[in-house]
Amino acid sequence: MSVAESQSERVFSPRTIETIPFPAIPQTSQSSLRKDTNSPSKPTLQRAVALPHLSIDEEIRLGKSGSVERQRRRGRIGDAFIVVDSALPFETVWETLLQISNWSMLMRGVKSSKIHATSRIKNALTGAPTELRAGFSITKLRIPANLVLKTSDISHTITFELDKSRTNLALDALQGFWHIEPSPNGNGLTRVWLAASVQACAVVPNVAIDYVASKALRRATKWLRPHEETR
């Protein structure tokens, strides 16, 4: 087994139908959000999610190509992540991601996006809701997915999972996150992580799971690399 495969097994290791390989997301209190209002433009390095560990080879490839990704499919479970070093300013990336209702216009593979409900509690810095319930259709097969999304201006993270209060005919489980931070290399770039794990119902063809694992995340992050040809 290669180093990359070994790390992938460690980061994404769903053992049962009920086990999704992402850590619990700690809640950020509204009072802690208010404390940061004196420096709205200064990005923090606080993380609300555990990020995959990149090998030395992956770090080199990230420096050369600007992105690194891993995918895996086991039966009807597909999981993947991609990390991109983008030349777009940190604030631009974050504010763009918060426009969740516009994801269908921003991201290839997201065919429609509609907000069902938003929380009354807002992020103190941007005013974005801390929790949203939204419906999407994804991939060229327009697989429906109703999600709960939680945003944090402190950790600059958007987590998402299936909305259990709504019907999801095609998916048994879906969970993941967006996370942004300044590139640790000190090169002025913005590092963006997107990770997702999906378990499809029996009605969903294997080709759709393969698509999510091999292409969906790359296409969802294409806007971060506008001059790169999409594969």
mmCIF file of N, CA and C in Angstrom, residues 3 6 9 16 18 22 46 52 55 61 80 103 109 125 151 166 176 183 192 195 198 207 221 231:
data_model
loop_
_atom_site.group_PDB
_atom_site.id
_atom_site.type_symbol
_atom_site.label_atom_id
_atom_site.label_comp_id
_atom_site.label_asym_id
_atom_site.label_seq_id
_atom_site.Cartn_x
_atom_site.Cartn_y
_atom_site.Cartn_z
ATOM 1 N N VAL A 3 2.003 5.331 0.434
ATOM 2 C CA VAL A 3 1.842 6.297 1.511
ATOM 3 C C VAL A 3 0.515 7.011 1.391
ATOM 4 N N SER A 6 -2.348 4.764 2.357
ATOM 5 C CA SER A 6 -2.375 4.542 3.791
ATOM 6 C C SER A 6 -2.968 5.732 4.509
ATOM 7 N N GLU A 9 -6.733 5.912 3.980
ATOM 8 C CA GLU A 9 -7.456 4.983 4.831
ATOM 9 C C GLU A 9 -7.589 5.562 6.239
ATOM 10 N N THR A 16 -18.942 1.394 8.982
ATOM 11 C CA THR A 16 -20.300 0.872 8.865
ATOM 12 C C THR A 16 -21.151 1.883 8.154
ATOM 13 N N GLU A 18 -23.518 3.502 9.400
ATOM 14 C CA GLU A 18 -23.811 4.646 10.273
ATOM 15 C C GLU A 18 -22.597 5.527 10.522
ATOM 16 N N PHE A 22 -15.965 11.872 9.516
ATOM 17 C CA PHE A 22 -15.648 13.254 9.825
ATOM 18 C C PHE A 22 -15.904 13.479 11.304
ATOM 19 N N GLN A 46 -8.040 29.360 13.622
ATOM 20 C CA GLN A 46 -8.794 28.379 14.396
ATOM 21 C C GLN A 46 -9.487 27.393 13.450
ATOM 22 N N PRO A 52 -7.219 16.584 6.488
ATOM 23 C CA PRO A 52 -6.358 15.465 6.088
ATOM 24 C C PRO A 52 -4.889 15.871 6.128
ATOM 25 N N SER A 55 0.998 14.233 2.503
ATOM 26 C CA SER A 55 2.340 13.650 2.464
ATOM 27 C C SER A 55 3.312 14.670 1.875
ATOM 28 N N ARG A 61 3.452 18.469 -4.911
ATOM 29 C CA ARG A 61 2.512 18.606 -6.029
ATOM 30 C C ARG A 61 1.585 19.803 -5.844
ATOM 31 N N ALA A 80 -13.893 11.745 -0.627
ATOM 32 C CA ALA A 80 -12.820 12.440 -1.333
ATOM 33 C C ALA A 80 -12.542 13.775 -0.661
ATOM 34 N N TRP A 103 -24.622 28.938 -5.267
ATOM 35 C CA TRP A 103 -23.677 27.867 -5.571
ATOM 36 C C TRP A 103 -23.935 27.240 -6.938
ATOM 37 N N GLY A 109 -21.407 21.247 -11.561
ATOM 38 C CA GLY A 109 -21.861 20.043 -10.875
ATOM 39 C C GLY A 109 -22.991 20.304 -9.911
ATOM 40 N N LEU A 125 -19.483 38.858 12.153
ATOM 41 C CA LEU A 125 -18.635 39.597 11.219
ATOM 42 C C LEU A 125 -19.325 39.860 9.892
ATOM 43 N N THR A 151 -22.188 27.618 9.285
ATOM 44 C CA THR A 151 -21.081 28.494 8.919
ATOM 45 C C THR A 151 -20.466 29.119 10.158
ATOM 46 N N ARG A 166 -36.049 16.340 6.139
ATOM 47 C CA ARG A 166 -36.589 16.307 4.783
ATOM 48 C C ARG A 166 -36.232 14.982 4.109
ATOM 49 N N GLY A 176 -19.673 16.660 5.023
ATOM 50 C CA GLY A 176 -18.415 17.223 4.563
ATOM 51 C C GLY A 176 -18.217 18.646 5.027
ATOM 52 N N SER A 183 -2.501 30.361 3.141
ATOM 53 C CA SER A 183 -1.546 29.294 2.857
ATOM 54 C C SER A 183 -0.427 29.325 3.891
ATOM 55 N N VAL A 192 -7.771 26.452 0.322
ATOM 56 C CA VAL A 192 -9.168 26.065 0.421
ATOM 57 C C VAL A 192 -9.277 24.542 0.418
ATOM 58 N N ALA A 195 -14.033 18.700 1.450
ATOM 59 C CA ALA A 195 -14.058 17.253 1.687
ATOM 60 C C ALA A 195 -15.501 16.795 1.764
ATOM 61 N N VAL A 198 -20.074 10.457 0.797
ATOM 62 C CA VAL A 198 -21.458 10.240 0.379
ATOM 63 C C VAL A 198 -21.750 8.749 0.320
ATOM 64 N N VAL A 207 -22.170 4.696 -11.479
ATOM 65 C CA VAL A 207 -21.497 5.741 -12.239
ATOM 66 C C VAL A 207 -21.613 7.089 -11.546
ATOM 67 N N THR A 221 -14.568 23.294 -7.231
ATOM 68 C CA THR A 221 -13.536 24.270 -6.873
ATOM 69 C C THR A 221 -12.916 24.949 -8.090
ATOM 70 N N ARG A 231 -10.954 19.305 -16.106
ATOM 71 C CA ARG A 231 -10.907 17.961 -16.667
ATOM 72 C C ARG A 231 -12.247 17.260 -16.451
#
